[in-house]
PDB file of N, CA and C in Angstrom:
ATOM      1  N   MET A   1       0.838  -1.181   0.000  1.00  0.00           N
ATOM      2  CA  MET A   1       0.000   0.000   0.000  1.00  0.00           C
ATOM      3  C   MET A   1       0.883   1.245   0.000  1.00  0.00           C
ATOM      4  N   LYS A   2       0.613   2.138  -0.909  1.00  0.00           N
ATOM      5  CA  LYS A   2       1.372   3.383  -0.956  1.00  0.00           C
ATOM      6  C   LYS A   2       0.880   4.319   0.129  1.00  0.00           C
ATOM      7  N   ARG A   3       1.759   5.146   0.597  1.00  0.00           N
ATOM      8  CA  ARG A   3       1.346   6.147   1.573  1.00  0.00           C
ATOM      9  C   ARG A   3       1.881   7.500   1.147  1.00  0.00           C
ATOM     10  N   ILE A   4       1.158   8.525   1.519  1.00  0.00           N
ATOM     11  CA  ILE A   4       1.555   9.898   1.223  1.00  0.00           C
ATOM     12  C   ILE A   4       2.092  10.496   2.513  1.00  0.00           C
ATOM     13  N   VAL A   5       3.278  11.087   2.447  1.00  0.00           N
ATOM     14  CA  VAL A   5       3.914  11.690   3.611  1.00  0.00           C
ATOM     15  C   VAL A   5       3.965  13.200   3.399  1.00  0.00           C
ATOM     16  N   ASP A   6       3.370  13.951   4.318  1.00  0.00           N
ATOM     17  CA  ASP A   6       3.393  15.412   4.245  1.00  0.00           C
ATOM     18  C   ASP A   6       4.713  15.895   4.837  1.00  0.00           C
ATOM     19  N   LEU A   7       5.544  16.514   4.026  1.00  0.00           N
ATOM     20  CA  LEU A   7       6.856  16.989   4.467  1.00  0.00           C
ATOM     21  C   LEU A   7       6.873  18.491   4.737  1.00  0.00           C
ATOM     22  N   SER A   8       5.708  19.105   4.758  1.00  0.00           N
ATOM     23  CA  SER A   8       5.618  20.558   4.916  1.00  0.00           C
ATOM     24  C   SER A   8       6.110  21.013   6.281  1.00  0.00           C
ATOM     25  N   GLN A   9       6.883  22.088   6.280  1.00  0.00           N
ATOM     26  CA  GLN A   9       7.283  22.731   7.525  1.00  0.00           C
ATOM     27  C   GLN A   9       6.213  23.743   7.909  1.00  0.00           C
ATOM     28  N   GLU A  10       6.051  23.968   9.194  1.00  0.00           N
ATOM     29  CA  GLU A  10       5.172  25.027   9.659  1.00  0.00           C
ATOM     30  C   GLU A  10       5.819  26.369   9.310  1.00  0.00           C
ATOM     31  N   ILE A  11       5.022  27.287   8.790  1.00  0.00           N
ATOM     32  CA  ILE A  11       5.537  28.619   8.462  1.00  0.00           C
ATOM     33  C   ILE A  11       5.407  29.489   9.702  1.00  0.00           C
ATOM     34  N   ILE A  12       6.549  29.907  10.231  1.00  0.00           N
ATOM     35  CA  ILE A  12       6.589  30.731  11.438  1.00  0.00           C
ATOM     36  C   ILE A  12       7.631  31.826  11.255  1.00  0.00           C
ATOM     37  N   GLU A  13       7.504  32.872  12.060  1.00  0.00           N
ATOM     38  CA  GLU A  13       8.532  33.910  12.033  1.00  0.00           C
ATOM     39  C   GLU A  13       9.848  33.314  12.520  1.00  0.00           C
ATOM     40  N   ASN A  14      10.942  33.840  12.016  1.00  0.00           N
ATOM     41  CA  ASN A  14      12.295  33.414  12.382  1.00  0.00           C
ATOM     42  C   ASN A  14      12.632  31.995  11.937  1.00  0.00           C
ATOM     43  N   MET A  15      11.870  31.442  10.983  1.00  0.00           N
ATOM     44  CA  MET A  15      12.232  30.132  10.448  1.00  0.00           C
ATOM     45  C   MET A  15      13.459  30.300   9.562  1.00  0.00           C
ATOM     46  N   PRO A  16      14.223  29.255   9.326  1.00  0.00           N
ATOM     47  CA  PRO A  16      15.414  29.374   8.480  1.00  0.00           C
ATOM     48  C   PRO A  16      15.050  29.843   7.074  1.00  0.00           C
ATOM     49  N   VAL A  17      15.871  30.728   6.538  1.00  0.00           N
ATOM     50  CA  VAL A  17      15.690  31.208   5.165  1.00  0.00           C
ATOM     51  C   VAL A  17      17.010  31.067   4.427  1.00  0.00           C
ATOM     52  N   TYR A  18      16.932  31.137   3.121  1.00  0.00           N
ATOM     53  CA  TYR A  18      18.136  31.069   2.301  1.00  0.00           C
ATOM     54  C   TYR A  18      19.036  32.250   2.657  1.00  0.00           C
ATOM     55  N   PRO A  19      20.351  32.025   2.817  1.00  0.00           N
ATOM     56  CA  PRO A  19      21.256  33.119   3.191  1.00  0.00           C
ATOM     57  C   PRO A  19      21.099  34.326   2.264  1.00  0.00           C
ATOM     58  N   GLY A  20      20.900  35.488   2.877  1.00  0.00           N
ATOM     59  CA  GLY A  20      20.723  36.722   2.121  1.00  0.00           C
ATOM     60  C   GLY A  20      19.268  37.094   1.903  1.00  0.00           C
ATOM     61  N   ASP A  21      18.345  36.131   2.082  1.00  0.00           N
ATOM     62  CA  ASP A  21      16.915  36.426   1.937  1.00  0.00           C
ATOM     63  C   ASP A  21      16.401  37.131   3.184  1.00  0.00           C
ATOM     64  N   ASP A  22      15.310  37.877   3.022  1.00  0.00           N
ATOM     65  CA  ASP A  22      14.670  38.532   4.159  1.00  0.00           C
ATOM     66  C   ASP A  22      14.020  37.494   5.066  1.00  0.00           C
ATOM     67  N   GLU A  23      13.908  37.840   6.335  1.00  0.00           N
ATOM     68  CA  GLU A  23      13.242  36.966   7.297  1.00  0.00           C
ATOM     69  C   GLU A  23      11.762  36.835   6.948  1.00  0.00           C
ATOM     70  N   VAL A  24      11.160  35.742   7.380  1.00  0.00           N
ATOM     71  CA  VAL A  24       9.726  35.527   7.205  1.00  0.00           C
ATOM     72  C   VAL A  24       8.982  36.439   8.173  1.00  0.00           C
ATOM     73  N   LYS A  25       7.926  37.091   7.666  1.00  0.00           N
ATOM     74  CA  LYS A  25       7.110  37.964   8.516  1.00  0.00           C
ATOM     75  C   LYS A  25       5.656  37.528   8.411  1.00  0.00           C
ATOM     76  N   LEU A  26       5.018  37.363   9.544  1.00  0.00           N
ATOM     77  CA  LEU A  26       3.600  37.032   9.617  1.00  0.00           C
ATOM     78  C   LEU A  26       2.991  37.961  10.652  1.00  0.00           C
ATOM     79  N   TYR A  27       2.062  38.802  10.215  1.00  0.00           N
ATOM     80  CA  TYR A  27       1.497  39.761  11.148  1.00  0.00           C
ATOM     81  C   TYR A  27       0.053  40.096  10.796  1.00  0.00           C
ATOM     82  N   LYS A  28      -0.660  40.553  11.806  1.00  0.00           N
ATOM     83  CA  LYS A  28      -2.052  40.965  11.640  1.00  0.00           C
ATOM     84  C   LYS A  28      -2.055  42.356  11.012  1.00  0.00           C
ATOM     85  N   ASP A  29      -2.722  42.496   9.864  1.00  0.00           N
ATOM     86  CA  ASP A  29      -2.740  43.811   9.219  1.00  0.00           C
ATOM     87  C   ASP A  29      -4.131  44.450   9.207  1.00  0.00           C
ATOM     88  N   ARG A  30      -5.151  43.723   9.604  1.00  0.00           N
ATOM     89  CA  ARG A  30      -6.502  44.268   9.729  1.00  0.00           C
ATOM     90  C   ARG A  30      -7.139  43.669  10.982  1.00  0.00           C
ATOM     91  N   SER A  31      -7.914  44.505  11.689  1.00  0.00           N
ATOM     92  CA  SER A  31      -8.586  44.008  12.888  1.00  0.00           C
ATOM     93  C   SER A  31     -10.091  44.183  12.747  1.00  0.00           C
ATOM     94  N   LEU A  32     -10.814  43.302  13.380  1.00  0.00           N
ATOM     95  CA  LEU A  32     -12.268  43.345  13.344  1.00  0.00           C
ATOM     96  C   LEU A  32     -12.780  44.675  13.891  1.00  0.00           C
ATOM     97  N   GLU A  33     -12.172  45.144  14.971  1.00  0.00           N
ATOM     98  CA  GLU A  33     -12.619  46.378  15.619  1.00  0.00           C
ATOM     99  C   GLU A  33     -12.411  47.603  14.720  1.00  0.00           C
ATOM    100  N   LYS A  34     -11.286  47.705  14.078  1.00  0.00           N
ATOM    101  CA  LYS A  34     -10.954  48.892  13.277  1.00  0.00           C
ATOM    102  C   LYS A  34     -11.429  48.781  11.826  1.00  0.00           C
ATOM    103  N   ASP A  35     -11.290  47.599  11.235  1.00  0.00           N
ATOM    104  CA  ASP A  35     -11.528  47.443   9.800  1.00  0.00           C
ATOM    105  C   ASP A  35     -12.800  46.661   9.455  1.00  0.00           C
ATOM    106  N   GLY A  36     -13.422  46.054  10.450  1.00  0.00           N
ATOM    107  CA  GLY A  36     -14.631  45.283  10.190  1.00  0.00           C
ATOM    108  C   GLY A  36     -14.353  43.830   9.826  1.00  0.00           C
ATOM    109  N   TYR A  37     -13.092  43.466   9.730  1.00  0.00           N
ATOM    110  CA  TYR A  37     -12.694  42.080   9.457  1.00  0.00           C
ATOM    111  C   TYR A  37     -11.260  41.888   9.937  1.00  0.00           C
ATOM    112  N   THR A  38     -10.883  40.643  10.114  1.00  0.00           N
ATOM    113  CA  THR A  38      -9.530  40.310  10.544  1.00  0.00           C
ATOM    114  C   THR A  38      -8.764  39.740   9.363  1.00  0.00           C
ATOM    115  N   SER A  39      -7.526  40.194   9.200  1.00  0.00           N
ATOM    116  CA  SER A  39      -6.681  39.696   8.115  1.00  0.00           C
ATOM    117  C   SER A  39      -5.236  39.670   8.585  1.00  0.00           C
ATOM    118  N   PHE A  40      -4.510  38.691   8.085  1.00  0.00           N
ATOM    119  CA  PHE A  40      -3.090  38.575   8.382  1.00  0.00           C
ATOM    120  C   PHE A  40      -2.301  38.676   7.088  1.00  0.00           C
ATOM    121  N   ARG A  41      -1.073  39.119   7.178  1.00  0.00           N
ATOM    122  CA  ARG A  41      -0.199  39.234   6.011  1.00  0.00           C
ATOM    123  C   ARG A  41       1.020  38.340   6.239  1.00  0.00           C
ATOM    124  N   LEU A  42       1.378  37.614   5.196  1.00  0.00           N
ATOM    125  CA  LEU A  42       2.549  36.748   5.221  1.00  0.00           C
ATOM    126  C   LEU A  42       3.530  37.246   4.178  1.00  0.00           C
ATOM    127  N   GLU A  43       4.759  37.501   4.595  1.00  0.00           N
ATOM    128  CA  GLU A  43       5.830  37.880   3.676  1.00  0.00           C
ATOM    129  C   GLU A  43       6.908  36.812   3.773  1.00  0.00           C
ATOM    130  N   ILE A  44       7.148  36.144   2.641  1.00  0.00           N
ATOM    131  CA  ILE A  44       8.103  35.039   2.624  1.00  0.00           C
ATOM    132  C   ILE A  44       8.761  34.973   1.253  1.00  0.00           C
ATOM    133  N   GLY A  45      10.049  34.715   1.231  1.00  0.00           N
ATOM    134  CA  GLY A  45      10.759  34.553  -0.033  1.00  0.00           C
ATOM    135  C   GLY A  45      10.398  33.230  -0.685  1.00  0.00           C
ATOM    136  N   MET A  46      10.704  33.117  -1.940  1.00  0.00           N
ATOM    137  CA  MET A  46      10.369  31.911  -2.697  1.00  0.00           C
ATOM    138  C   MET A  46      11.119  30.673  -2.203  1.00  0.00           C
ATOM    139  N   HIS A  47      12.171  30.850  -1.412  1.00  0.00           N
ATOM    140  CA  HIS A  47      12.930  29.707  -0.926  1.00  0.00           C
ATOM    141  C   HIS A  47      12.788  29.519   0.578  1.00  0.00           C
ATOM    142  N   GLY A  48      11.773  30.114   1.157  1.00  0.00           N
ATOM    143  CA  GLY A  48      11.516  29.937   2.578  1.00  0.00           C
ATOM    144  C   GLY A  48      10.654  28.716   2.812  1.00  0.00           C
ATOM    145  N   GLY A  49      10.996  27.933   3.804  1.00  0.00           N
ATOM    146  CA  GLY A  49      10.175  26.779   4.146  1.00  0.00           C
ATOM    147  C   GLY A  49      10.218  25.678   3.102  1.00  0.00           C
ATOM    148  N   THR A  50       9.263  24.776   3.208  1.00  0.00           N
ATOM    149  CA  THR A  50       9.173  23.655   2.282  1.00  0.00           C
ATOM    150  C   THR A  50       8.788  24.185   0.912  1.00  0.00           C
ATOM    151  N   HIS A  51       9.550  23.821  -0.092  1.00  0.00           N
ATOM    152  CA  HIS A  51       9.237  24.297  -1.442  1.00  0.00           C
ATOM    153  C   HIS A  51       9.820  23.345  -2.477  1.00  0.00           C
ATOM    154  N   ILE A  52       9.421  23.560  -3.700  1.00  0.00           N
ATOM    155  CA  ILE A  52       9.902  22.751  -4.820  1.00  0.00           C
ATOM    156  C   ILE A  52      10.619  23.672  -5.791  1.00  0.00           C
ATOM    157  N   ASP A  53      11.815  23.292  -6.185  1.00  0.00           N
ATOM    158  CA  ASP A  53      12.525  24.037  -7.225  1.00  0.00           C
ATOM    159  C   ASP A  53      12.172  23.440  -8.579  1.00  0.00           C
ATOM    160  N   THR A  54      11.839  24.288  -9.517  1.00  0.00           N
ATOM    161  CA  THR A  54      11.537  23.834 -10.875  1.00  0.00           C
ATOM    162  C   THR A  54      12.804  23.911 -11.714  1.00  0.00           C
ATOM    163  N   PRO A  55      12.792  23.285 -12.898  1.00  0.00           N
ATOM    164  CA  PRO A  55      13.968  23.389 -13.777  1.00  0.00           C
ATOM    165  C   PRO A  55      14.335  24.846 -14.074  1.00  0.00           C
ATOM    166  N   MET A  56      13.348  25.742 -14.068  1.00  0.00           N
ATOM    167  CA  MET A  56      13.585  27.156 -14.350  1.00  0.00           C
ATOM    168  C   MET A  56      14.565  27.779 -13.347  1.00  0.00           C
ATOM    169  N   HIS A  57      14.623  27.208 -12.156  1.00  0.00           N
ATOM    170  CA  HIS A  57      15.453  27.784 -11.094  1.00  0.00           C
ATOM    171  C   HIS A  57      16.939  27.813 -11.464  1.00  0.00           C
ATOM    172  N   LEU A  58      17.417  26.771 -12.123  1.00  0.00           N
ATOM    173  CA  LEU A  58      18.851  26.680 -12.415  1.00  0.00           C
ATOM    174  C   LEU A  58      19.173  26.449 -13.888  1.00  0.00           C
ATOM    175  N   THR A  59      18.159  26.500 -14.748  1.00  0.00           N
ATOM    176  CA  THR A  59      18.390  26.297 -16.184  1.00  0.00           C
ATOM    177  C   THR A  59      17.606  27.345 -16.973  1.00  0.00           C
ATOM    178  N   ASN A  60      17.722  27.296 -18.275  1.00  0.00           N
ATOM    179  CA  ASN A  60      16.979  28.217 -19.134  1.00  0.00           C
ATOM    180  C   ASN A  60      15.573  27.716 -19.445  1.00  0.00           C
ATOM    181  N   SER A  61      15.097  26.741 -18.721  1.00  0.00           N
ATOM    182  CA  SER A  61      13.750  26.198 -18.927  1.00  0.00           C
ATOM    183  C   SER A  61      12.718  27.311 -18.778  1.00  0.00           C
ATOM    184  N   LYS A  62      11.655  27.208 -19.512  1.00  0.00           N
ATOM    185  CA  LYS A  62      10.560  28.187 -19.431  1.00  0.00           C
ATOM    186  C   LYS A  62       9.335  27.581 -18.740  1.00  0.00           C
ATOM    187  N   THR A  63       9.521  26.453 -18.054  1.00  0.00           N
ATOM    188  CA  THR A  63       8.416  25.757 -17.404  1.00  0.00           C
ATOM    189  C   THR A  63       8.146  26.346 -16.018  1.00  0.00           C
ATOM    190  N   PHE A  64       6.917  26.820 -15.819  1.00  0.00           N
ATOM    191  CA  PHE A  64       6.490  27.324 -14.522  1.00  0.00           C
ATOM    192  C   PHE A  64       5.941  26.168 -13.690  1.00  0.00           C
ATOM    193  N   ILE A  65       5.905  26.332 -12.367  1.00  0.00           N
ATOM    194  CA  ILE A  65       5.467  25.274 -11.459  1.00  0.00           C
ATOM    195  C   ILE A  65       4.053  24.806 -11.785  1.00  0.00           C
ATOM    196  N   ASN A  66       3.181  25.717 -12.188  1.00  0.00           N
ATOM    197  CA  ASN A  66       1.792  25.345 -12.482  1.00  0.00           C
ATOM    198  C   ASN A  66       1.657  24.553 -13.783  1.00  0.00           C
ATOM    199  N   GLU A  67       2.725  24.452 -14.542  1.00  0.00           N
ATOM    200  CA  GLU A  67       2.707  23.699 -15.796  1.00  0.00           C
ATOM    201  C   GLU A  67       3.215  22.263 -15.627  1.00  0.00           C
ATOM    202  N   ILE A  68       3.661  21.932 -14.429  1.00  0.00           N
ATOM    203  CA  ILE A  68       4.153  20.580 -14.164  1.00  0.00           C
ATOM    204  C   ILE A  68       2.980  19.729 -13.692  1.00  0.00           C
ATOM    205  N   PRO A  69       2.720  18.593 -14.349  1.00  0.00           N
ATOM    206  CA  PRO A  69       1.584  17.746 -13.960  1.00  0.00           C
ATOM    207  C   PRO A  69       1.688  17.290 -12.504  1.00  0.00           C
ATOM    208  N   LEU A  70       0.563  17.274 -11.819  1.00  0.00           N
ATOM    209  CA  LEU A  70       0.512  16.887 -10.410  1.00  0.00           C
ATOM    210  C   LEU A  70       1.123  15.508 -10.170  1.00  0.00           C
ATOM    211  N   GLU A  71       0.983  14.609 -11.130  1.00  0.00           N
ATOM    212  CA  GLU A  71       1.516  13.250 -10.985  1.00  0.00           C
ATOM    213  C   GLU A  71       3.032  13.243 -10.783  1.00  0.00           C
ATOM    214  N   LYS A  72       3.709  14.289 -11.246  1.00  0.00           N
ATOM    215  CA  LYS A  72       5.171  14.364 -11.101  1.00  0.00           C
ATOM    216  C   LYS A  72       5.597  14.575  -9.644  1.00  0.00           C
ATOM    217  N   PHE A  73       4.645  14.949  -8.782  1.00  0.00           N
ATOM    218  CA  PHE A  73       4.968  15.232  -7.389  1.00  0.00           C
ATOM    219  C   PHE A  73       4.721  14.037  -6.473  1.00  0.00           C
ATOM    220  N   PHE A  74       4.400  12.901  -7.066  1.00  0.00           N
ATOM    221  CA  PHE A  74       4.216  11.658  -6.331  1.00  0.00           C
ATOM    222  C   PHE A  74       5.133  10.627  -6.956  1.00  0.00           C
ATOM    223  N   GLY A  75       5.836   9.876  -6.141  1.00  0.00           N
ATOM    224  CA  GLY A  75       6.697   8.850  -6.701  1.00  0.00           C
ATOM    225  C   GLY A  75       7.697   8.343  -5.690  1.00  0.00           C
ATOM    226  N   LYS A  76       8.660   7.617  -6.194  1.00  0.00           N
ATOM    227  CA  LYS A  76       9.712   7.052  -5.353  1.00  0.00           C
ATOM    228  C   LYS A  76      10.628   8.184  -4.890  1.00  0.00           C
ATOM    229  N   GLY A  77      10.878   8.222  -3.603  1.00  0.00           N
ATOM    230  CA  GLY A  77      11.737   9.255  -3.049  1.00  0.00           C
ATOM    231  C   GLY A  77      13.144   8.759  -2.798  1.00  0.00           C
ATOM    232  N   CYS A  78      14.082   9.665  -2.882  1.00  0.00           N
ATOM    233  CA  CYS A  78      15.487   9.371  -2.612  1.00  0.00           C
ATOM    234  C   CYS A  78      15.986  10.452  -1.653  1.00  0.00           C
ATOM    235  N   LEU A  79      16.473  10.051  -0.495  1.00  0.00           N
ATOM    236  CA  LEU A  79      16.906  10.996   0.527  1.00  0.00           C
ATOM    237  C   LEU A  79      18.420  11.167   0.494  1.00  0.00           C
ATOM    238  N   LEU A  80      18.864  12.412   0.343  1.00  0.00           N
ATOM    239  CA  LEU A  80      20.297  12.724   0.393  1.00  0.00           C
ATOM    240  C   LEU A  80      20.582  13.460   1.701  1.00  0.00           C
ATOM    241  N   ASP A  81      21.498  12.939   2.484  1.00  0.00           N
ATOM    242  CA  ASP A  81      21.888  13.563   3.744  1.00  0.00           C
ATOM    243  C   ASP A  81      22.929  14.637   3.445  1.00  0.00           C
ATOM    244  N   VAL A  82      22.503  15.892   3.505  1.00  0.00           N
ATOM    245  CA  VAL A  82      23.402  17.017   3.201  1.00  0.00           C
ATOM    246  C   VAL A  82      23.570  17.923   4.425  1.00  0.00           C
ATOM    247  N   ARG A  83      23.369  17.359   5.612  1.00  0.00           N
ATOM    248  CA  ARG A  83      23.459  18.152   6.844  1.00  0.00           C
ATOM    249  C   ARG A  83      24.801  18.836   7.016  1.00  0.00           C
ATOM    250  N   ASN A  84      25.866  18.225   6.552  1.00  0.00           N
ATOM    251  CA  ASN A  84      27.200  18.786   6.774  1.00  0.00           C
ATOM    252  C   ASN A  84      27.736  19.552   5.573  1.00  0.00           C
ATOM    253  N   GLU A  85      26.883  19.839   4.603  1.00  0.00           N
ATOM    254  CA  GLU A  85      27.316  20.532   3.390  1.00  0.00           C
ATOM    255  C   GLU A  85      26.975  22.015   3.471  1.00  0.00           C
ATOM    256  N   LYS A  86      27.962  22.875   3.250  1.00  0.00           N
ATOM    257  CA  LYS A  86      27.678  24.313   3.170  1.00  0.00           C
ATOM    258  C   LYS A  86      27.090  24.657   1.812  1.00  0.00           C
ATOM    259  N   ILE A  87      27.598  24.024   0.771  1.00  0.00           N
ATOM    260  CA  ILE A  87      27.090  24.180  -0.587  1.00  0.00           C
ATOM    261  C   ILE A  87      26.647  22.801  -1.048  1.00  0.00           C
ATOM    262  N   ILE A  88      25.406  22.708  -1.513  1.00  0.00           N
ATOM    263  CA  ILE A  88      24.869  21.411  -1.927  1.00  0.00           C
ATOM    264  C   ILE A  88      25.057  21.251  -3.426  1.00  0.00           C
ATOM    265  N   ASP A  89      25.973  20.383  -3.793  1.00  0.00           N
ATOM    266  CA  ASP A  89      26.259  20.057  -5.190  1.00  0.00           C
ATOM    267  C   ASP A  89      25.981  18.580  -5.414  1.00  0.00           C
ATOM    268  N   PHE A  90      25.657  18.237  -6.668  1.00  0.00           N
ATOM    269  CA  PHE A  90      25.478  16.825  -6.999  1.00  0.00           C
ATOM    270  C   PHE A  90      26.843  16.159  -7.003  1.00  0.00           C
ATOM    271  N   LYS A  91      26.955  15.050  -6.283  1.00  0.00           N
ATOM    272  CA  LYS A  91      28.214  14.314  -6.205  1.00  0.00           C
ATOM    273  C   LYS A  91      28.092  13.029  -7.009  1.00  0.00           C
ATOM    274  N   GLU A  92      29.173  12.605  -7.599  1.00  0.00           N
ATOM    275  CA  GLU A  92      29.168  11.389  -8.418  1.00  0.00           C
ATOM    276  C   GLU A  92      28.629  10.189  -7.636  1.00  0.00           C
ATOM    277  N   GLU A  93      28.914  10.137  -6.344  1.00  0.00           N
ATOM    278  CA  GLU A  93      28.451   9.015  -5.524  1.00  0.00           C
ATOM    279  C   GLU A  93      26.920   8.940  -5.462  1.00  0.00           C
ATOM    280  N   TYR A  94      26.230  10.053  -5.673  1.00  0.00           N
ATOM    281  CA  TYR A  94      24.766  10.048  -5.667  1.00  0.00           C
ATOM    282  C   TYR A  94      24.204   9.251  -6.843  1.00  0.00           C
ATOM    283  N   SER A  95      24.965   9.127  -7.917  1.00  0.00           N
ATOM    284  CA  SER A  95      24.502   8.408  -9.114  1.00  0.00           C
ATOM    285  C   SER A  95      24.167   6.951  -8.815  1.00  0.00           C
ATOM    286  N   ASP A  96      24.750   6.407  -7.757  1.00  0.00           N
ATOM    287  CA  ASP A  96      24.497   5.011  -7.402  1.00  0.00           C
ATOM    288  C   ASP A  96      23.061   4.782  -6.934  1.00  0.00           C
ATOM    289  N   PHE A  97      22.426   5.810  -6.365  1.00  0.00           N
ATOM    290  CA  PHE A  97      21.078   5.591  -5.851  1.00  0.00           C
ATOM    291  C   PHE A  97      20.045   6.611  -6.297  1.00  0.00           C
ATOM    292  N   VAL A  98      20.419   7.688  -6.975  1.00  0.00           N
ATOM    293  CA  VAL A  98      19.439   8.619  -7.544  1.00  0.00           C
ATOM    294  C   VAL A  98      19.177   8.186  -8.977  1.00  0.00           C
ATOM    295  N   LYS A  99      17.955   7.756  -9.229  1.00  0.00           N
ATOM    296  CA  LYS A  99      17.577   7.267 -10.558  1.00  0.00           C
ATOM    297  C   LYS A  99      16.694   8.300 -11.260  1.00  0.00           C
ATOM    298  N   GLU A 100      16.598   8.169 -12.579  1.00  0.00           N
ATOM    299  CA  GLU A 100      15.764   9.073 -13.363  1.00  0.00           C
ATOM    300  C   GLU A 100      14.332   9.056 -12.825  1.00  0.00           C
ATOM    301  N   ASP A 101      13.751  10.234 -12.707  1.00  0.00           N
ATOM    302  CA  ASP A 101      12.383  10.448 -12.209  1.00  0.00           C
ATOM    303  C   ASP A 101      12.235  10.260 -10.705  1.00  0.00           C
ATOM    304  N   ASP A 102      13.316   9.982  -9.966  1.00  0.00           N
ATOM    305  CA  ASP A 102      13.226   9.954  -8.507  1.00  0.00           C
ATOM    306  C   ASP A 102      12.910  11.354  -7.998  1.00  0.00           C
ATOM    307  N   ILE A 103      12.201  11.408  -6.894  1.00  0.00           N
ATOM    308  CA  ILE A 103      11.979  12.671  -6.199  1.00  0.00           C
ATOM    309  C   ILE A 103      13.091  12.780  -5.166  1.00  0.00           C
ATOM    310  N   VAL A 104      13.950  13.775  -5.312  1.00  0.00           N
ATOM    311  CA  VAL A 104      15.121  13.913  -4.446  1.00  0.00           C
ATOM    312  C   VAL A 104      14.778  14.814  -3.268  1.00  0.00           C
ATOM    313  N   LEU A 105      14.952  14.274  -2.072  1.00  0.00           N
ATOM    314  CA  LEU A 105      14.723  15.005  -0.833  1.00  0.00           C
ATOM    315  C   LEU A 105      16.075  15.308  -0.210  1.00  0.00           C
ATOM    316  N   LEU A 106      16.263  16.551   0.217  1.00  0.00           N
ATOM    317  CA  LEU A 106      17.523  16.967   0.831  1.00  0.00           C
ATOM    318  C   LEU A 106      17.336  17.089   2.339  1.00  0.00           C
ATOM    319  N   TYR A 107      18.061  16.266   3.087  1.00  0.00           N
ATOM    320  CA  TYR A 107      18.000  16.311   4.543  1.00  0.00           C
ATOM    321  C   TYR A 107      19.028  17.329   5.019  1.00  0.00           C
ATOM    322  N   THR A 108      18.544  18.523   5.404  1.00  0.00           N
ATOM    323  CA  THR A 108      19.425  19.615   5.818  1.00  0.00           C
ATOM    324  C   THR A 108      19.455  19.800   7.330  1.00  0.00           C
ATOM    325  N   ASP A 109      18.578  19.107   8.059  1.00  0.00           N
ATOM    326  CA  ASP A 109      18.463  19.185   9.519  1.00  0.00           C
ATOM    327  C   ASP A 109      17.736  20.444   9.991  1.00  0.00           C
ATOM    328  N   TYR A 110      17.033  21.131   9.098  1.00  0.00           N
ATOM    329  CA  TYR A 110      16.212  22.280   9.527  1.00  0.00           C
ATOM    330  C   TYR A 110      14.843  21.809   9.901  1.00  0.00           C
TER     331      TYR A 110
END
């Protein structure tokens, strides 16, 4: 039986962000008493929290995330332990267990 595992991180202030990116901000910007409704604003960079990088991120691809079929986000996963890496590069040793169409998960310890 296949199972679906939710890998999403909770979005909170002061969560880890990509070096050089602005901190995550979550704040109340409208109140019921003053504005007649309650609203919150979230400011987060594209690389904050759990996210998916598309080919466009590092190549000249013109494919946007919404153009990738949903089925591509389900499949066999491959976990790479990169906790001790300052810069995450593909290493030749990964070729032994990362196969075509695998979903690659990076274990960064965040």
